[in-house]
Short mmCIF file of C-alpha atoms in Angstrom, two decimals:
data_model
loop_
_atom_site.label_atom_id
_atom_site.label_comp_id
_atom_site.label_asym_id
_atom_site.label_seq_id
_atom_site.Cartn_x
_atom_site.Cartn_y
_atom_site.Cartn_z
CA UNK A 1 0.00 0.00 0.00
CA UNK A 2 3.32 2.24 -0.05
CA UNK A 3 2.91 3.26 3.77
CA UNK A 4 7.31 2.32 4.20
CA UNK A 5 7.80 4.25 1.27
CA UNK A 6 5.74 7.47 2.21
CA UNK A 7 7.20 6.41 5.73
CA UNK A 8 10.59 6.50 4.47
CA UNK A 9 9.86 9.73 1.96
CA UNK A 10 8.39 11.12 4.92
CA UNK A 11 11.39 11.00 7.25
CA UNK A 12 13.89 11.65 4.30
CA UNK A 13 11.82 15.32 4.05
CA UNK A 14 12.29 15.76 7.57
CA UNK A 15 15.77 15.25 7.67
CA UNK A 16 16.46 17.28 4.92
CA UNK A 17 14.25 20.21 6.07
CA UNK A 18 16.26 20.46 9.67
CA UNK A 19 19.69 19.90 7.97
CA UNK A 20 18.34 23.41 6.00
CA UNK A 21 17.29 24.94 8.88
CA UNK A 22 20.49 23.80 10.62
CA UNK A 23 22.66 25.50 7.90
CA UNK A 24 20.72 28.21 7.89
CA UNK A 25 21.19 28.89 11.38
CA UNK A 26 24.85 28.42 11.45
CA UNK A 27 25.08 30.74 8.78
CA UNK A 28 23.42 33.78 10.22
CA UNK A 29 25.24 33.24 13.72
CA UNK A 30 28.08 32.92 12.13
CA UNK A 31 27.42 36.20 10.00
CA UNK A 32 26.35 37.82 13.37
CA UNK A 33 29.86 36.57 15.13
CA UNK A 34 31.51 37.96 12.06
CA UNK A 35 29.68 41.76 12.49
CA UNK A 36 30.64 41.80 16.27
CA UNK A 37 34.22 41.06 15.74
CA UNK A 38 34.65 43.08 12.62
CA UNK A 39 32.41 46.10 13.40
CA UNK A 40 34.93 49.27 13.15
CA UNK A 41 35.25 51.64 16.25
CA UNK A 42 33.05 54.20 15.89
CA UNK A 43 34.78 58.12 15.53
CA UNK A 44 32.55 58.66 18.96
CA UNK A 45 34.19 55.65 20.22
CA UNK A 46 37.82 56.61 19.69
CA UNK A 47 36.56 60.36 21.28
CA UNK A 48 35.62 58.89 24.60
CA UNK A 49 39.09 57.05 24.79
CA UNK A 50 40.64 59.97 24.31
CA UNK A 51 39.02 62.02 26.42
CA UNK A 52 39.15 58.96 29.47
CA UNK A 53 43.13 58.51 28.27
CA UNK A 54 43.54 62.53 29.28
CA UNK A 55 41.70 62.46 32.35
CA UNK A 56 42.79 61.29 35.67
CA UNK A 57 46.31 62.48 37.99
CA UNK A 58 49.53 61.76 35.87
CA UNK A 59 53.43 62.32 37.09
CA UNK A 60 56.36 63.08 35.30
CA UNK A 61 58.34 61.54 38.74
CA UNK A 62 60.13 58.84 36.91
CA UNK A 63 61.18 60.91 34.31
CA UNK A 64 61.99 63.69 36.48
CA UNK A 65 64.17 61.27 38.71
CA UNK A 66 66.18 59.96 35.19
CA UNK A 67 66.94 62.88 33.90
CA UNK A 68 66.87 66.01 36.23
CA UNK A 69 68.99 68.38 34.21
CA UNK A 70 66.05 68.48 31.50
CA UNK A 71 62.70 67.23 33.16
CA UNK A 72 61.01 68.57 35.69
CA UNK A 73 58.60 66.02 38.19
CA UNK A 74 54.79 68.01 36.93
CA UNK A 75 51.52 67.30 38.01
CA UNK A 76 48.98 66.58 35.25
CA UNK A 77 45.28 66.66 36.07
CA UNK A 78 42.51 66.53 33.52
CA UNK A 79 38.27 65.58 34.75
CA UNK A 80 35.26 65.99 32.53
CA UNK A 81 34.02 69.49 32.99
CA UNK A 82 31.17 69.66 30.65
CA UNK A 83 29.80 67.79 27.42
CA UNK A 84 29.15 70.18 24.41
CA UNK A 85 25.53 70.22 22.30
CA UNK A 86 27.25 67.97 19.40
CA UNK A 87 28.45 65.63 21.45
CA UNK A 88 32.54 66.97 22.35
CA UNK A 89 33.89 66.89 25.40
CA UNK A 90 35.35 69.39 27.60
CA UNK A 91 38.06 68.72 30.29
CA UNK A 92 39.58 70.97 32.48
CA UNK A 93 43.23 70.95 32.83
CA UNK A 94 45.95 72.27 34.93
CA UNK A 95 50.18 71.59 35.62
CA UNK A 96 51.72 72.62 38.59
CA UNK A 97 54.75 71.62 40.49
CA UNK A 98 54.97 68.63 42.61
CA UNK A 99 55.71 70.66 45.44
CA UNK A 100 53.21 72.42 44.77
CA UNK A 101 49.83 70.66 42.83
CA UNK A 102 47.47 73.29 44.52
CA UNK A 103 48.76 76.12 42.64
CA UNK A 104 48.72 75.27 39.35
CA UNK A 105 50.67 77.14 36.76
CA UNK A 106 48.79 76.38 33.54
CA UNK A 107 45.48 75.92 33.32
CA UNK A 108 42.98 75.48 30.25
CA UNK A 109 40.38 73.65 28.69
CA UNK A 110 40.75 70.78 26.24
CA UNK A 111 37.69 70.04 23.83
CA UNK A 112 37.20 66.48 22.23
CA UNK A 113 35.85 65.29 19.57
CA UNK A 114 35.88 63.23 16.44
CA UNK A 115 37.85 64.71 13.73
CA UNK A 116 35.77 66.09 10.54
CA UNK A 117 34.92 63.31 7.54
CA UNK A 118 36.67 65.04 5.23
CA UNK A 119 40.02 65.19 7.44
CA UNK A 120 42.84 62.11 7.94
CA UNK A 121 42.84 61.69 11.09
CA UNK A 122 40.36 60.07 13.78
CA UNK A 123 40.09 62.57 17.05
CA UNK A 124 40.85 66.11 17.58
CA UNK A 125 42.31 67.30 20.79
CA UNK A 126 41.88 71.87 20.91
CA UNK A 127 43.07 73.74 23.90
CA UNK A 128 41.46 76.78 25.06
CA UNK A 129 42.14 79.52 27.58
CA UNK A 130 39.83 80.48 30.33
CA UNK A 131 38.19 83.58 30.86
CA UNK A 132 38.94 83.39 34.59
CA UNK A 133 41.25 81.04 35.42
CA UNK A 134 41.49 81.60 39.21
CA UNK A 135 38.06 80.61 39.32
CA UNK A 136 38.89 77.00 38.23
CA UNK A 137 42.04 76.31 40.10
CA UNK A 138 41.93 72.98 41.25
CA UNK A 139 38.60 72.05 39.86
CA UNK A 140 39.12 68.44 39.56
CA UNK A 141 40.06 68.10 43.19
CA UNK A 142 36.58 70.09 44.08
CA UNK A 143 33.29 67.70 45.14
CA UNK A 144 30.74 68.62 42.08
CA UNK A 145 28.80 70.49 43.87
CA UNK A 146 31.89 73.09 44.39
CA UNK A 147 32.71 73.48 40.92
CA UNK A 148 31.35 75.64 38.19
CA UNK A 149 28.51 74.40 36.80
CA UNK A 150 28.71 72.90 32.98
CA UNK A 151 27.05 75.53 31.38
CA UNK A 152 29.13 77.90 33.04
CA UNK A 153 32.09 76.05 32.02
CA UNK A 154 31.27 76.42 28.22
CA UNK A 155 30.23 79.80 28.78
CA UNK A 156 34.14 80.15 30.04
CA UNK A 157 35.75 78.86 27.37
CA UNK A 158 37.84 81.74 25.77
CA UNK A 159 40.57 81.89 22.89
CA UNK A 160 41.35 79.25 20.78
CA UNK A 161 44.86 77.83 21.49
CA UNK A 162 46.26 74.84 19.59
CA UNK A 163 44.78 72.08 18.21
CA UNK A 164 46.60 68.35 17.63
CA UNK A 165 45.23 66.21 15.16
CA UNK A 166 45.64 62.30 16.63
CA UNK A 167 45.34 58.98 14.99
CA UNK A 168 44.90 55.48 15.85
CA UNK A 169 48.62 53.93 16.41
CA UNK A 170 49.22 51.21 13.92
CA UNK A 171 49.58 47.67 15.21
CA UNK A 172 52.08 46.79 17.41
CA UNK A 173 53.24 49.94 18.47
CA UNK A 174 52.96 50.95 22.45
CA UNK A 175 50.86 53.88 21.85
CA UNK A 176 46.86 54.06 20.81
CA UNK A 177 46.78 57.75 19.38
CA UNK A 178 49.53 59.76 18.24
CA UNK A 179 49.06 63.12 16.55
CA UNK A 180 50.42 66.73 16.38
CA UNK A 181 49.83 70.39 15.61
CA UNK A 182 49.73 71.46 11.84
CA UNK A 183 53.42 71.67 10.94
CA UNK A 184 53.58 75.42 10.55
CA UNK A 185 51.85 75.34 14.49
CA UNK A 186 49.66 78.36 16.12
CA UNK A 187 50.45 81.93 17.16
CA UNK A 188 52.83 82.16 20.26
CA UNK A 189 54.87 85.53 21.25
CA UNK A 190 56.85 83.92 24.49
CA UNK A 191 60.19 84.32 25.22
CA UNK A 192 60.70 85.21 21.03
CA UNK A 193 58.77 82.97 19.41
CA UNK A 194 56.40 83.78 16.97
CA UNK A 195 54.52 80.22 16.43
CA UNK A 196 54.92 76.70 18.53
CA UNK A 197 53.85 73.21 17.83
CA UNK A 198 52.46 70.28 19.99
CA UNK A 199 53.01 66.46 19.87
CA UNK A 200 50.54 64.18 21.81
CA UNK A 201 50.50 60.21 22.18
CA UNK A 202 47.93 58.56 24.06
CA UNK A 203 50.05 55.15 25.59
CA UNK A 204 48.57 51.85 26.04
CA UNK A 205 49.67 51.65 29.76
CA UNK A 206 47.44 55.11 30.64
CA UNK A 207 50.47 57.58 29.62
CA UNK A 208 50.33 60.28 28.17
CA UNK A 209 53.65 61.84 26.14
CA UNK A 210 53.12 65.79 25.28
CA UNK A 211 55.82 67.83 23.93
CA UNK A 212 55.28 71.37 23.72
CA UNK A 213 57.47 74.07 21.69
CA UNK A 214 58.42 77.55 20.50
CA UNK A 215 59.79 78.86 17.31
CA UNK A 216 61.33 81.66 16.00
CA UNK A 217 61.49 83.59 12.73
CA UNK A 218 64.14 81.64 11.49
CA UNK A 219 62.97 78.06 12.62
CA UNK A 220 64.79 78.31 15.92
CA UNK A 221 63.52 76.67 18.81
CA UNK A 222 63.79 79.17 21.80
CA UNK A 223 61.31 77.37 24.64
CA UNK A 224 60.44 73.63 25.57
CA UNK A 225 62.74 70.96 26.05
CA UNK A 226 64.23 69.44 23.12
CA UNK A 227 65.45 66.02 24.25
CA UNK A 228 61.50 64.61 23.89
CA UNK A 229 57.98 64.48 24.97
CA UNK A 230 56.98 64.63 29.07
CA UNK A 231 56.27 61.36 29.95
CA UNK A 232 53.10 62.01 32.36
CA UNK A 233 52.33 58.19 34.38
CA UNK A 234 49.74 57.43 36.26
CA UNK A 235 50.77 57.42 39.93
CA UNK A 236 50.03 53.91 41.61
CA UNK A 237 47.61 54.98 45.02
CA UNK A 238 50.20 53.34 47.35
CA UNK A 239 53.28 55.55 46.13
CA UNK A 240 50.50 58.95 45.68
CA UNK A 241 52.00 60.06 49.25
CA UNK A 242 55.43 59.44 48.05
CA UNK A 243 54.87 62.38 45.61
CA UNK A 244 55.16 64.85 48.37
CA UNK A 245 58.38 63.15 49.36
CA UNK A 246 61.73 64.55 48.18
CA UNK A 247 63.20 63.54 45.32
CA UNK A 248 66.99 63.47 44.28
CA UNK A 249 66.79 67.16 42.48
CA UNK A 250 68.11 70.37 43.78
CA UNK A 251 65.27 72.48 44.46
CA UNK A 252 64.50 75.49 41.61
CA UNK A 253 65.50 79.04 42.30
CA UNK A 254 62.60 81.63 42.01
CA UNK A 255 64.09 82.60 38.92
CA UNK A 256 64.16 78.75 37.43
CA UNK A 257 60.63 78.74 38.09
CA UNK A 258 59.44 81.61 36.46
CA UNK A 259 61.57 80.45 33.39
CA UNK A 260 59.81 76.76 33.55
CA UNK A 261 56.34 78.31 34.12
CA UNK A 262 56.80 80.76 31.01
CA UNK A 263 57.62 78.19 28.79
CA UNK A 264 54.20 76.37 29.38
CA UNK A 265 52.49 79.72 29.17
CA UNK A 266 51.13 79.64 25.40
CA UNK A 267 49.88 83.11 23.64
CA UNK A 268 46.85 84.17 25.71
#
């Protein structure tokens, strides 16, 4: 009556039918795996590294230590301060001396945010002065509710300063993002110069590496130190009190000071 055949046809169909569904399923997971591990970082994505990379209490103790003749041990301290309508962030920013992190000598605001489509590069880093700077000394250190409020904060940001152009580090390399000013730099009228330039690498291990500098007329370099970038580490919480402690460098004259705290002191 052909029931073993049908039977068989039957459970031939059936077999077929999940081995298709089976396939199919193992395709689209495995097309789904294969979005998730290629998607690209979004520009947004590489902004809020940035912008977390800055942020936080950085040293340059170690490098200080290695080479005092040329490096001096600086505090670097960078917190979100505000987040702008299109999405960039805003950080306040300040350097002082070890001995001193409470009375910072340099003090601005950095804006991040992706770089434009059209550009080559993937995040831009500006730096702008504040209108009233005493106002936001030690801003980061403040409880929230002691600080300026974010819409005063963009309401405070003043001249534009520099801006470094930064791009994803290529593979293997210890840094993430590495970037610098334009070659010909920005305006800058200290100690002779007429223009300086910035370099800026964001390091895998939290550093950051800036190297600030001042030109003349004629190309010559006449502020910043010339044997490479600041190396500004993240201080471990267990050695934070040794920061206070002295370290194997002759203190600074007045004078030395003055001369260090200049040379961070870009065109206002």
């Amino acid at each position: 009556m052909g029931t073993d055949s049908d039977s068989d046809s039957d459970s031939n169909g059936w077999s077929r039918a999940r081995g298709l569904v089976l396939k199919t399923l193992v395709l689209i997971g495995g097309a789904v795996l294969l979005k998730r591990l290629t998607k690209s970082t979004t520009r947004w994505d590489h902004t809020r590294i940035v912008a977390q990379s800055l942020s936080g209490v950085k040293w340059s103790k170690e490098q200080a230590s290695r080479d005092p003749d040329n490096y001096f041990n600086f505090r670097w301290l960078a917190c979100p301060a505000a987040d702008m309508v299109d999405g960039s962030k805003v950080l306040y920013f300040e350097q002082a001396f070890w001995r001193t992190p409470h009375k910072p000598f340099r003090q601005r605001f950095f804006m991040v945010k992706p770089c434009a489509k059209e550009m080559k590069c993937d995040v831009e880093v500006s730096t702008y002065a504040i209108r009233d700077a005493e106002e936001y000394k030690n801003f980061c250190d403040r409880s929230k509710d002691q600080r300026p409020p974010p819409e005063e904060v963009i309401g405070d940001i003043a001249e534009h300063l520099t801006t470094v152009h930064l791009n994803r580090c290529e593979r293997g390399k210890s840094c993430l993002y590495e970037g610098s000013t334009p070659p010909d730099g920005f305006p800058n009228s200290w100690n002779g110069a007429t223009h300086c330039t910035s370099e800026l690498s964001v390091m895998k291990n939290n550093e950051i590496h800036s190297w600030d500098k001042g030109y003349d007329d004629d190309g010559n370099q006449v502020w910043g130190v010339k044997g490479g970038p600041y190396e500004f580490k993240p201080a471990p919480a267990s050695s934070f009190v040794d920061m206070f402690s002295p370290l194997t460098i002759p203190p600074l004259s007045m004078e030395m000071e003055k001369r260090i705290e200049g040379s961070f002191v870009l065109q206002e």
